PDB file of C-alpha atoms in Angstrom:
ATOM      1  CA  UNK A   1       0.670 -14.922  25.540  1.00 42.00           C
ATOM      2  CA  UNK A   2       3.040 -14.665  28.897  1.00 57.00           C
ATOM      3  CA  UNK A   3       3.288 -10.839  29.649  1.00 84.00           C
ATOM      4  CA  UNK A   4       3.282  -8.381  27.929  1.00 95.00           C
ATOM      5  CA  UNK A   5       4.528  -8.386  24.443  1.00 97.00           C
ATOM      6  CA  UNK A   6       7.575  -5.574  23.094  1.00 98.00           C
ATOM      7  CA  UNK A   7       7.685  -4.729  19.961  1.00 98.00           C
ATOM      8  CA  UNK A   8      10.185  -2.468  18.143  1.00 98.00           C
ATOM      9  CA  UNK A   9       8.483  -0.476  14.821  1.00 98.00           C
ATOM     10  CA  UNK A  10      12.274   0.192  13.173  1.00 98.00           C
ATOM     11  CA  UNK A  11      11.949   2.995  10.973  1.00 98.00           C
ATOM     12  CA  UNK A  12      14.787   5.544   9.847  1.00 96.00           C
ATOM     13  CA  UNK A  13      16.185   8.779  11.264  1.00 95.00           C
ATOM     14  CA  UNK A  14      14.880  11.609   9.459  1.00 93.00           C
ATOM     15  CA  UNK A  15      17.884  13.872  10.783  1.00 93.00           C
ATOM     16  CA  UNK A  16      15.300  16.499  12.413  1.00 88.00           C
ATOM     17  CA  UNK A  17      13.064  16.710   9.901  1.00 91.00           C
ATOM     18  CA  UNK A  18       9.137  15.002  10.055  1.00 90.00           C
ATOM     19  CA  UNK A  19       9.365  10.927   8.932  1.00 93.00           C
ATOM     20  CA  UNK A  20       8.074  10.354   6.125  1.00 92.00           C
ATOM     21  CA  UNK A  21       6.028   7.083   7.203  1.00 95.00           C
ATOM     22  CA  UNK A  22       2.356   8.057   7.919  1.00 94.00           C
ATOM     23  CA  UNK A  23       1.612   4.880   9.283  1.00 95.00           C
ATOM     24  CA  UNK A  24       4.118   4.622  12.099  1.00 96.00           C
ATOM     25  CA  UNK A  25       2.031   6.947  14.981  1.00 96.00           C
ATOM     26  CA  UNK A  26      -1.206   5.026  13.583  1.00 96.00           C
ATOM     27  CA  UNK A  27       0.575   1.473  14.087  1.00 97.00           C
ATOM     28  CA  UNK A  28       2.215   2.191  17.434  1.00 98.00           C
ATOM     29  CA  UNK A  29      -1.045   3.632  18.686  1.00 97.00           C
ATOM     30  CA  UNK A  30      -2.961   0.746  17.651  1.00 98.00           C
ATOM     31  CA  UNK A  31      -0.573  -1.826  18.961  1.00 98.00           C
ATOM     32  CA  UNK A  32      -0.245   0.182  22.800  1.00 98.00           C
ATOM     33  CA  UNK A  33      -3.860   0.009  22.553  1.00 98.00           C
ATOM     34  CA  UNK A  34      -3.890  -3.563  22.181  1.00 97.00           C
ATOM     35  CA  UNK A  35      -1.950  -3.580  25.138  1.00 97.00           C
ATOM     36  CA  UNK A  36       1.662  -3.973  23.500  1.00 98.00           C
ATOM     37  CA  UNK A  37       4.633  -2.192  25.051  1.00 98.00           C
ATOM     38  CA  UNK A  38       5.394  -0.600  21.170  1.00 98.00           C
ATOM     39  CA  UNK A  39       8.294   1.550  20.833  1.00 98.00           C
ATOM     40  CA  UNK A  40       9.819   3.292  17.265  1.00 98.00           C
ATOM     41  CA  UNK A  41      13.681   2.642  16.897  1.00 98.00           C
ATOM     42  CA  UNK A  42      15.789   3.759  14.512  1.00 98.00           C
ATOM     43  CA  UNK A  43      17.799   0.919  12.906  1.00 98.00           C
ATOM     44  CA  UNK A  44      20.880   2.553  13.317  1.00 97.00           C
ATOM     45  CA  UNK A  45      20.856   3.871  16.723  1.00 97.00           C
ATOM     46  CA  UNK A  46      23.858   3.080  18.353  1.00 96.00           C
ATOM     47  CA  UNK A  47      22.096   2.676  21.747  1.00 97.00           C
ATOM     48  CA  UNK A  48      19.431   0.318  20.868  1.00 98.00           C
ATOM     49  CA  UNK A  49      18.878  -2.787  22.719  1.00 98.00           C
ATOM     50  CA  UNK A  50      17.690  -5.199  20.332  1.00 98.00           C
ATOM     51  CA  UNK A  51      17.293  -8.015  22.952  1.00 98.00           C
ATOM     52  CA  UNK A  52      14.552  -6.109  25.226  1.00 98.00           C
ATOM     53  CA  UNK A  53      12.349  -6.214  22.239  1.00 98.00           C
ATOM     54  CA  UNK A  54      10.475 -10.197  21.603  1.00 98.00           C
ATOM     55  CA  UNK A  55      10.072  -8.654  17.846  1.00 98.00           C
ATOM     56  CA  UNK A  56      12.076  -6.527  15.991  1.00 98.00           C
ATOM     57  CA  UNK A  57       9.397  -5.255  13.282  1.00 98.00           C
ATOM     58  CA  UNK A  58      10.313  -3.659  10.215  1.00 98.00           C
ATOM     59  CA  UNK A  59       8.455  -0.678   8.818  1.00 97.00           C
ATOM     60  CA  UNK A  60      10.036   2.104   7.290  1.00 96.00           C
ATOM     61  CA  UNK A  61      14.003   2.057   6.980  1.00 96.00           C
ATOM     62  CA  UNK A  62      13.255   3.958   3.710  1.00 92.00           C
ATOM     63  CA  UNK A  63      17.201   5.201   3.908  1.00 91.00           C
ATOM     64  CA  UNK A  64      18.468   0.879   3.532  1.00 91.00           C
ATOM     65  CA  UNK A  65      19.342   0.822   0.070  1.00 85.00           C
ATOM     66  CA  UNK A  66      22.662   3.089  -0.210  1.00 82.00           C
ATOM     67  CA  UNK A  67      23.549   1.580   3.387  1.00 88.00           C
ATOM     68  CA  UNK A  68      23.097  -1.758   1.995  1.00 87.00           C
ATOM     69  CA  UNK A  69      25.889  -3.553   4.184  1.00 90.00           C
ATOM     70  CA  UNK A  70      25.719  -1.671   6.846  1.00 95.00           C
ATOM     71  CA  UNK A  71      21.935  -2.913   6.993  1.00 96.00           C
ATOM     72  CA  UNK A  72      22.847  -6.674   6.363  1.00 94.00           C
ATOM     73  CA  UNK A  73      24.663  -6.469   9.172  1.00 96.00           C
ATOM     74  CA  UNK A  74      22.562  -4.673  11.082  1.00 98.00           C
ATOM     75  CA  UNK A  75      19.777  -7.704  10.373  1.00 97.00           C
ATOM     76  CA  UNK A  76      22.351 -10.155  10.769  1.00 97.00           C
ATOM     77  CA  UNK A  77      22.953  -8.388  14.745  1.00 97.00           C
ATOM     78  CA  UNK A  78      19.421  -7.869  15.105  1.00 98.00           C
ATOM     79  CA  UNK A  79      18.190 -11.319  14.032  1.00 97.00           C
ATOM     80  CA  UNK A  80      20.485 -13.178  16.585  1.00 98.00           C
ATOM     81  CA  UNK A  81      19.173 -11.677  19.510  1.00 98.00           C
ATOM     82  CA  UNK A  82      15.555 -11.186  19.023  1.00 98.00           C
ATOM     83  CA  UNK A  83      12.864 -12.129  16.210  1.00 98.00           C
ATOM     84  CA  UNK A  84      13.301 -10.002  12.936  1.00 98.00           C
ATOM     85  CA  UNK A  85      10.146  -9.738  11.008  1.00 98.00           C
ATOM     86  CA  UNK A  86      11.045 -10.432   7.931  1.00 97.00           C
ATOM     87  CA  UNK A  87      13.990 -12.632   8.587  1.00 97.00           C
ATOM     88  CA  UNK A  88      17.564 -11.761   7.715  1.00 96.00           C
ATOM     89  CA  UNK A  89      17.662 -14.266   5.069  1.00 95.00           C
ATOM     90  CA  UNK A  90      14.415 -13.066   3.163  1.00 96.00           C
ATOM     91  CA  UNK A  91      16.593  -9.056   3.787  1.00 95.00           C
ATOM     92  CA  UNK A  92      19.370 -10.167   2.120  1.00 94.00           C
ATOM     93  CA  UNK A  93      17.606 -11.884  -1.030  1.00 95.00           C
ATOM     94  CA  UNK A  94      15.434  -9.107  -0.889  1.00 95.00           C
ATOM     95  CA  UNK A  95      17.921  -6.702  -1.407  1.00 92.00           C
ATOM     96  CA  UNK A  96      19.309  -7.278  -4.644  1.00 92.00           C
ATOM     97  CA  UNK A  97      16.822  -7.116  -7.469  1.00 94.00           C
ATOM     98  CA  UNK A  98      18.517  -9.712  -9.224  1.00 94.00           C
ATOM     99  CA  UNK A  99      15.936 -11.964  -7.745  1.00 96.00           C
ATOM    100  CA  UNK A 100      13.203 -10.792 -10.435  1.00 96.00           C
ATOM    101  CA  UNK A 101      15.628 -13.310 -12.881  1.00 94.00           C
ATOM    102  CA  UNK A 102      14.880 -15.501 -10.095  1.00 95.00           C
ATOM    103  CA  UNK A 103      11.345 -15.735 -10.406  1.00 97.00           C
ATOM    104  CA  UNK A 104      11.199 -16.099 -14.017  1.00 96.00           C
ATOM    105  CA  UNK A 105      13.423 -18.927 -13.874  1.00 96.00           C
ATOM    106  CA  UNK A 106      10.730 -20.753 -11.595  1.00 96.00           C
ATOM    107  CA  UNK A 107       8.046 -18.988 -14.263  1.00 97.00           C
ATOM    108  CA  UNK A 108       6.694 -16.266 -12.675  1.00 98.00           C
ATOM    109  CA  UNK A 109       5.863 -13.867 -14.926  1.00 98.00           C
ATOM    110  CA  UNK A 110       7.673 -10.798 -14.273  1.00 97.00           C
ATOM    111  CA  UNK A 111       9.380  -7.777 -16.115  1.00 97.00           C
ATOM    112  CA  UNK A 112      12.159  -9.000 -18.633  1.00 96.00           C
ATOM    113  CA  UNK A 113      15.671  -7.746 -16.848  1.00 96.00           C
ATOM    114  CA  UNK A 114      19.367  -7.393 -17.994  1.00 96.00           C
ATOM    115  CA  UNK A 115      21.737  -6.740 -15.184  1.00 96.00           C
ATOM    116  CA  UNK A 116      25.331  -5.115 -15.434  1.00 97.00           C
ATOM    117  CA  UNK A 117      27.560  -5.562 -12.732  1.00 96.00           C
ATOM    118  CA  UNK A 118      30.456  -2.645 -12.294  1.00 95.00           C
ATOM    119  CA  UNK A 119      32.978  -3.398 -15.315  1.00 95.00           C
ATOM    120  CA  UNK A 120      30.794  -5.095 -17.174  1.00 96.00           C
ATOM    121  CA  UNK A 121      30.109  -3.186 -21.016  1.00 95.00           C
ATOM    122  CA  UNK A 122      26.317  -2.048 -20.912  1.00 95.00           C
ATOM    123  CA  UNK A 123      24.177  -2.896 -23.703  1.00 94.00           C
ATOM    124  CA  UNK A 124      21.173  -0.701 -24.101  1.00 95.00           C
ATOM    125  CA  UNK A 125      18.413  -1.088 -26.398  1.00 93.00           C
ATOM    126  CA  UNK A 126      17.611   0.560 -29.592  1.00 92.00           C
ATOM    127  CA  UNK A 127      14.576  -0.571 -30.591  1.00 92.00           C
ATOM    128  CA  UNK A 128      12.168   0.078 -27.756  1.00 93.00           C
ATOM    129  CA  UNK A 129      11.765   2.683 -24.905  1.00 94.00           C
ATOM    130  CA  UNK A 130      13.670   1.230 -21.806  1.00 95.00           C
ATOM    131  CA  UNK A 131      14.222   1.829 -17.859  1.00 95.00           C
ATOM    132  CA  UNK A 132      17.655   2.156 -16.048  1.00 95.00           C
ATOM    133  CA  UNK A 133      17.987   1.680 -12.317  1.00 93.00           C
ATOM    134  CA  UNK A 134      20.196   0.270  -9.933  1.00 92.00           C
ATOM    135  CA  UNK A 135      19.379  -3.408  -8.549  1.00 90.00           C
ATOM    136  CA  UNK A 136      19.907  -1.839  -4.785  1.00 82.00           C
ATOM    137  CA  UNK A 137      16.962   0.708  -4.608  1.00 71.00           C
ATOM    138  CA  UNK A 138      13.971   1.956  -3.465  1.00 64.00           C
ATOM    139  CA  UNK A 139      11.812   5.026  -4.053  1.00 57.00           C
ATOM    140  CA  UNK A 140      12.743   5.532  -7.930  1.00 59.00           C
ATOM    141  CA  UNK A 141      15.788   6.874  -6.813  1.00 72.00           C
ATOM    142  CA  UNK A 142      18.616   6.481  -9.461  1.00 83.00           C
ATOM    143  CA  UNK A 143      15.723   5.308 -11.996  1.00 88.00           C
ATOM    144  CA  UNK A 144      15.491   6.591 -15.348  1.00 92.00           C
ATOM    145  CA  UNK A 145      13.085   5.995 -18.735  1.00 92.00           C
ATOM    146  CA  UNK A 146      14.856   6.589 -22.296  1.00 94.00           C
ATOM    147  CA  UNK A 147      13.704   6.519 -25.479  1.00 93.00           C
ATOM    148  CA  UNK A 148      14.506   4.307 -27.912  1.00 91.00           C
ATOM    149  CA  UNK A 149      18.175   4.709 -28.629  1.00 82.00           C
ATOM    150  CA  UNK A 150      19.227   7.315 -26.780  1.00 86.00           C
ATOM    151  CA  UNK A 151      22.577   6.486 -24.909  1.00 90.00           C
ATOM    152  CA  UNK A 152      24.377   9.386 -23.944  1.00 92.00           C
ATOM    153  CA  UNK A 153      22.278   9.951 -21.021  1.00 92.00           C
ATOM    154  CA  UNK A 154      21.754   6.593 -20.588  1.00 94.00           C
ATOM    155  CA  UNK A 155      25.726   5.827 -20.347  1.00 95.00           C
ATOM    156  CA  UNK A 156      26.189   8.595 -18.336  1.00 93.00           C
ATOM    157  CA  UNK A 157      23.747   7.234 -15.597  1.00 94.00           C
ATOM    158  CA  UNK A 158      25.308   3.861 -16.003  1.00 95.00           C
ATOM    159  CA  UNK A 159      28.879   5.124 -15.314  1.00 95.00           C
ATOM    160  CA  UNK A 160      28.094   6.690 -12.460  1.00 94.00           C
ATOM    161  CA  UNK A 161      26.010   3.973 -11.205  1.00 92.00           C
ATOM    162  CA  UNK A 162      29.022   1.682 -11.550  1.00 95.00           C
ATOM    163  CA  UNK A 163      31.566   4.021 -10.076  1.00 94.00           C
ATOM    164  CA  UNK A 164      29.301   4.264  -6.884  1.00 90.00           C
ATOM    165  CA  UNK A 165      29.297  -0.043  -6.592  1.00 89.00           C
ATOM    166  CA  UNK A 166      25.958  -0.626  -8.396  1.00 90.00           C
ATOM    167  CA  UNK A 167      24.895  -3.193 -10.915  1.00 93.00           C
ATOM    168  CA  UNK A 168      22.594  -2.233 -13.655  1.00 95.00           C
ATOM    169  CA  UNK A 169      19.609  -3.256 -14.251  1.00 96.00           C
ATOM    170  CA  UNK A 170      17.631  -2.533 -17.910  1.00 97.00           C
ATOM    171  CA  UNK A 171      14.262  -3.072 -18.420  1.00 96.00           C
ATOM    172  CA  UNK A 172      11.810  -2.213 -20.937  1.00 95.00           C
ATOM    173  CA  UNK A 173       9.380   0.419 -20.309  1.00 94.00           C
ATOM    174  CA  UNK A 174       6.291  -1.219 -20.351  1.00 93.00           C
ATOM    175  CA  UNK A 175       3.529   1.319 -21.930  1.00 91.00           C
ATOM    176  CA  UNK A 176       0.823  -0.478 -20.082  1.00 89.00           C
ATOM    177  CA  UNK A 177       1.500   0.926 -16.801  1.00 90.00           C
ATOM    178  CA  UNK A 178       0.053   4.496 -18.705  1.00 88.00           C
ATOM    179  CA  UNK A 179      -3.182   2.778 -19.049  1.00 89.00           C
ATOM    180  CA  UNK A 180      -3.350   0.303 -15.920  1.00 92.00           C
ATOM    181  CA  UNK A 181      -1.253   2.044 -13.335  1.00 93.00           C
ATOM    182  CA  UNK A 182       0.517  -0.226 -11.290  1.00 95.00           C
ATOM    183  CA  UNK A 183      -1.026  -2.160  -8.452  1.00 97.00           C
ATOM    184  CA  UNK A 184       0.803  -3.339  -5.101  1.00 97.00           C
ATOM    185  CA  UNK A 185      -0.852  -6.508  -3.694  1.00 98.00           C
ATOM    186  CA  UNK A 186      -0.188  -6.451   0.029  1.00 98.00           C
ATOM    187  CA  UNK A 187      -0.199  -9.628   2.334  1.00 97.00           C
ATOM    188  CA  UNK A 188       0.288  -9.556   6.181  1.00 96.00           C
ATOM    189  CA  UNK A 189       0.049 -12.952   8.428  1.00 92.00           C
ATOM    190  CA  UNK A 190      -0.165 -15.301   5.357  1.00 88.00           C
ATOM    191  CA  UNK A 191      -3.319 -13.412   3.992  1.00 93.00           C
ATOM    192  CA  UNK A 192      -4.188 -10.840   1.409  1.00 97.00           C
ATOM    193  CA  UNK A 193      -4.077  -7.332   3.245  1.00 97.00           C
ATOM    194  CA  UNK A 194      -5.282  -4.910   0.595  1.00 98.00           C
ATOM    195  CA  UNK A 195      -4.416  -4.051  -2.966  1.00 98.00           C
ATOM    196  CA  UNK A 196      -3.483  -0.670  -4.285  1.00 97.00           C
ATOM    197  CA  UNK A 197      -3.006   1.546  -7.709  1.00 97.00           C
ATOM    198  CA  UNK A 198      -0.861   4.205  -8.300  1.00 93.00           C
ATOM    199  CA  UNK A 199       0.297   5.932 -11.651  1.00 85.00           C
ATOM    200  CA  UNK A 200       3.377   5.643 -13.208  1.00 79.00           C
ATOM    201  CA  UNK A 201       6.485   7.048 -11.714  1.00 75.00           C
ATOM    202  CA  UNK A 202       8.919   7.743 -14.627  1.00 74.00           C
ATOM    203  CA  UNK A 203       8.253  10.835 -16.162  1.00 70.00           C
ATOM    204  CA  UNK A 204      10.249  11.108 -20.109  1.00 71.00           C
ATOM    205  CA  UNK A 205      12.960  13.769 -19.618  1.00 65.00           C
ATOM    206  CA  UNK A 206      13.289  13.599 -15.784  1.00 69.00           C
ATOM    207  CA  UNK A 207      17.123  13.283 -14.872  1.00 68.00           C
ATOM    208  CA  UNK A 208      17.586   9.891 -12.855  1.00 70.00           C
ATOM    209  CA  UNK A 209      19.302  11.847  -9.838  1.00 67.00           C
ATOM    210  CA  UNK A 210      15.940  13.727  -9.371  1.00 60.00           C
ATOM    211  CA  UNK A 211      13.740  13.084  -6.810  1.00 72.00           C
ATOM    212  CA  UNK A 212      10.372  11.629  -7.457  1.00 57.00           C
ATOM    213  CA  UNK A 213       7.275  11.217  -5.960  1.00 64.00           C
ATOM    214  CA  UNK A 214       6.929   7.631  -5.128  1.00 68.00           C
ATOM    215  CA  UNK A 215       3.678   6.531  -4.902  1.00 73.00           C
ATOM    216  CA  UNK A 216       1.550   9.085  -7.353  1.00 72.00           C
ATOM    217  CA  UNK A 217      -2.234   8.953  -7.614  1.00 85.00           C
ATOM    218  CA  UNK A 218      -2.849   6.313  -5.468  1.00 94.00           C
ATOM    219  CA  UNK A 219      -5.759   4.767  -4.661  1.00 97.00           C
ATOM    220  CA  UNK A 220      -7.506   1.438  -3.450  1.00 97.00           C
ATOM    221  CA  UNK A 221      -7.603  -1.311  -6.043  1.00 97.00           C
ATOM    222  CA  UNK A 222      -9.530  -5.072  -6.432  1.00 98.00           C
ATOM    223  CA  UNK A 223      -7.295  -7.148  -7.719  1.00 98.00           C
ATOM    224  CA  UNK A 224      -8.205  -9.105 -10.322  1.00 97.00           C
ATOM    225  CA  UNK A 225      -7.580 -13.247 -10.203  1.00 98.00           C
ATOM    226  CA  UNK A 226      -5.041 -13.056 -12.596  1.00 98.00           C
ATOM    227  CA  UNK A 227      -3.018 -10.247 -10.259  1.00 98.00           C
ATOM    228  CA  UNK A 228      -3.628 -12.576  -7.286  1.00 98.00           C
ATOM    229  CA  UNK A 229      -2.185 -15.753  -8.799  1.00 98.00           C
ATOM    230  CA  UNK A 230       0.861 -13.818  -9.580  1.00 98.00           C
ATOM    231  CA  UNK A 231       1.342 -12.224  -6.860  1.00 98.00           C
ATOM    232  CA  UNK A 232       0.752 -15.608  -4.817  1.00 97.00           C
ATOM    233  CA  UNK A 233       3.098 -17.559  -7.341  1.00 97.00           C
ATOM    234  CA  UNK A 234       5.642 -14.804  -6.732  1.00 97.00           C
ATOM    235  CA  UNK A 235       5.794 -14.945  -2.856  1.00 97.00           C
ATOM    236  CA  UNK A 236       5.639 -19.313  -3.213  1.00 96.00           C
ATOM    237  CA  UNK A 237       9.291 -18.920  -4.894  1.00 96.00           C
ATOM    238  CA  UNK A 238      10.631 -16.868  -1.955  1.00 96.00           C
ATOM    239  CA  UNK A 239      13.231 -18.586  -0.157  1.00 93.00           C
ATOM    240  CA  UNK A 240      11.710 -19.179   3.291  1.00 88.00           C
ATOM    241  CA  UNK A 241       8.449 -17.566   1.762  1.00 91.00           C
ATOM    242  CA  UNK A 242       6.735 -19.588   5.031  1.00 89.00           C
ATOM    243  CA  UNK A 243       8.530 -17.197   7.151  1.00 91.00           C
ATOM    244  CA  UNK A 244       7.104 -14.141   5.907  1.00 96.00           C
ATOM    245  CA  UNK A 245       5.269 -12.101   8.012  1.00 97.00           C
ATOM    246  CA  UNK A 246       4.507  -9.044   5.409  1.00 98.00           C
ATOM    247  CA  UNK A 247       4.407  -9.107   1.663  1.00 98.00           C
ATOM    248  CA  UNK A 248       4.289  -6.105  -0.952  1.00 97.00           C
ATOM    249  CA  UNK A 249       4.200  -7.756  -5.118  1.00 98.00           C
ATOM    250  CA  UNK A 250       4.085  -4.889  -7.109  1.00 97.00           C
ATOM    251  CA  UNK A 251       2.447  -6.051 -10.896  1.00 98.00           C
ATOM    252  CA  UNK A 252       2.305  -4.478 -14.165  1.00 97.00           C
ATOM    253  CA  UNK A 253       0.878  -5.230 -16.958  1.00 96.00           C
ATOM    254  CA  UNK A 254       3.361  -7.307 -19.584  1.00 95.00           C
ATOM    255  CA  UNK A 255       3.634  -6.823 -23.378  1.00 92.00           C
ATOM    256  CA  UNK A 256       1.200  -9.830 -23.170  1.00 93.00           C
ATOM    257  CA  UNK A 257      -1.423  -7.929 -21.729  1.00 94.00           C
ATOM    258  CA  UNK A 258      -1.156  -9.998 -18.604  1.00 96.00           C
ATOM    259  CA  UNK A 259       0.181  -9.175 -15.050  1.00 97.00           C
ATOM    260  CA  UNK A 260       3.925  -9.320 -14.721  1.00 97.00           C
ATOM    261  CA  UNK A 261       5.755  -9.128 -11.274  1.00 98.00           C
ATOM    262  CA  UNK A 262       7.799  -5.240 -11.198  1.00 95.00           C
ATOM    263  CA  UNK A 263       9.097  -5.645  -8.071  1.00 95.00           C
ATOM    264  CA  UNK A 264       8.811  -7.782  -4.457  1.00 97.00           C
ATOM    265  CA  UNK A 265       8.987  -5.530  -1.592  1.00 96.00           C
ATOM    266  CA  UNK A 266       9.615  -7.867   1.487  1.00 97.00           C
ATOM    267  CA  UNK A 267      12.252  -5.121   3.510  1.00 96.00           C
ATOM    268  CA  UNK A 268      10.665  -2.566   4.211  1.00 95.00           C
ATOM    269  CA  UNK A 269       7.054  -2.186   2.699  1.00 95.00           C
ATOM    270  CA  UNK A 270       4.956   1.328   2.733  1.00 94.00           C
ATOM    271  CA  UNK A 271       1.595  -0.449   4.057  1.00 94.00           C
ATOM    272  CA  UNK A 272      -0.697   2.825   3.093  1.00 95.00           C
ATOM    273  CA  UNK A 273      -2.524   2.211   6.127  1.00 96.00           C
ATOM    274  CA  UNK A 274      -3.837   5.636   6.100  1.00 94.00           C
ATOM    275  CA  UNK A 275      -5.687   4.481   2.977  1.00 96.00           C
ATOM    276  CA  UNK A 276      -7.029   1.419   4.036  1.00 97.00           C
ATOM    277  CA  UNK A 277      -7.774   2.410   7.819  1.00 97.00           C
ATOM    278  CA  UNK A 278      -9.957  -1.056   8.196  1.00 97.00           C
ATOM    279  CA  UNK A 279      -6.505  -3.184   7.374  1.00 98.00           C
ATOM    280  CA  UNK A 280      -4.948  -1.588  11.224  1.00 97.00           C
ATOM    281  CA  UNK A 281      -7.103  -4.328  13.410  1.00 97.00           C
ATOM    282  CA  UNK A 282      -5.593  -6.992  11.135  1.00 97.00           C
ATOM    283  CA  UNK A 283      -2.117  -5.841  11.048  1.00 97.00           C
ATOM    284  CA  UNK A 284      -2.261  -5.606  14.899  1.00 97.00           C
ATOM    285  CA  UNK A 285      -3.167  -8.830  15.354  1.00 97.00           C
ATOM    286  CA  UNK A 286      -0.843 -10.551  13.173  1.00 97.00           C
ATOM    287  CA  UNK A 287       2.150  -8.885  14.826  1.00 97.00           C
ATOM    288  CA  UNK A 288       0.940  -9.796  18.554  1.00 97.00           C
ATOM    289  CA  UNK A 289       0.558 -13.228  16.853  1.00 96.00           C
ATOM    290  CA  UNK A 290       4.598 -12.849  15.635  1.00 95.00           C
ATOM    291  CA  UNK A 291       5.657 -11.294  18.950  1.00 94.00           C
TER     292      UNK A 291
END
């Protein structure tokens, strides 16, 4: 490698208060010991140059989702004058969780979805416990469970949800997640990373504007075969999947009693390095590898 290599961790501005990203002193360390000039940008700074950077990285722009467009195009800048890791086109199908339909089109098992686009009528079910949330999201934030036909609350949510640009999406609740938690497979430079399990995150009775804790109970996790050829399935029906230089499947189990893709996180990934401190070495070298 000519030089040496700069690499941008892009992360959010926490508006004064302490980031929320654990990982990002532990990754920039690691990388500047490594002999990388590593520097942590906020994606929206204004006075960013993009182009000193040979790879734009990134890690934690945990605020994305209600700046959706103003992100896209912030890729769409970013990605024309430096490399973007993931790419802007993986961002932008990665964005809108109407790619779960998607992957069950090309048969990868994943959680049966319904989406309602502003001015569409919602249908909600009455026969099973179901989840509500918006298809531009992260964090449980505007995510709700219900019981079986309750729709008051549920409309309510929806309404709102609409009147603020989002599409619906309703799932059912899947019960298994009580029992098997639900496990995040994570791949970095084309490999399996390390696997994760955390509790559920929907709470009955807890209002869908509250904030949640994101990631409860977690600890490491061996996935299973049957979790691994999912996951691996899943990130095979990515457009540009080749390109991808970090991967987060997040897998429940299904009504079947088999794992079921919940969600792809290819944007902007919580890597829990703090829990899996032997994973750093490997991350660093993949990314001096991408830079």
């Amino acid at each position: 490698m000519a030089g040496t290599p700069r690499i941008a961790l892009v992360t959010y501005d926490p508006r004064g208060e302490e980031s929320k990203d654990r990982d990002l002193p532990v990754l920039a360390d690691a990388l500047r010991e490594a002999g990388a000039e590593a520097a942590v940008v906020h994606w929206d700074d204004p006075s960013a140059d993009w182009a000193a950077f040979d790879l734009a990285l990134i890690r934690s722009t945990w605020d994305y989702s209600w700046r959706a467009e103003e992100f896209a195009a912030w890729a769409e800048r970013c990605g024309t004058v430096t490399r973007l890791a993931n790419p802007v086109d993986v961002v932008r199908w990665n964005a809108d969780k109407r790619y779960l339909g998607q992957l069950a089109d090309a048969g990868v098992p994943a959680v049966p979805t319904r989406y309602f686009a502003p001015g569409d009528r919602v249908e909600l079910p009455a026969d099973h416990e179901y989840v509500v949330k918006p298809t531009s999201g992260a964090g449980a934030r505007y995510a709700a469970r219900y019981p079986a036909g309750e729709r008051d609350s549920a409309l309510r949510q929806t309404e709102r949800m609409h009147a603020e640009g989002f599409t619906v999406m309703v799932q059912p609740y899947l019960t298994g997640i009580e029992t098997h938690g639900e496990r995040a497979l994570q791949f970095f430079g084309g490999r399996l990373l390390h696997a994760s399990r955390k509790g559920a995150v929907l709470a009955p009775d807890t209002p869908y504007d509250a904030e949640k804790v994101a990631h409860p109970d977690l600890r490491p996790w061996q996935p299973t075969a049957a979790e691994l050829d999912v996951a691996e399935r899943a990130l095979a029906a990515v457009p540009g999947w080749p390109e991808l230089l970090y991967a987060r499947v997040d897998l429940v189990t299904g009504e079947d009693g088999q794992p079921c893709v919940m969600e792809l996180e290819l944007i902007e990934p919580n890597l829990f390095l703090w829990l899996h401190p032997d994973s750093v070495p490997l991350v660093v070298k993949a990314i001096l590898a991408a830079a």
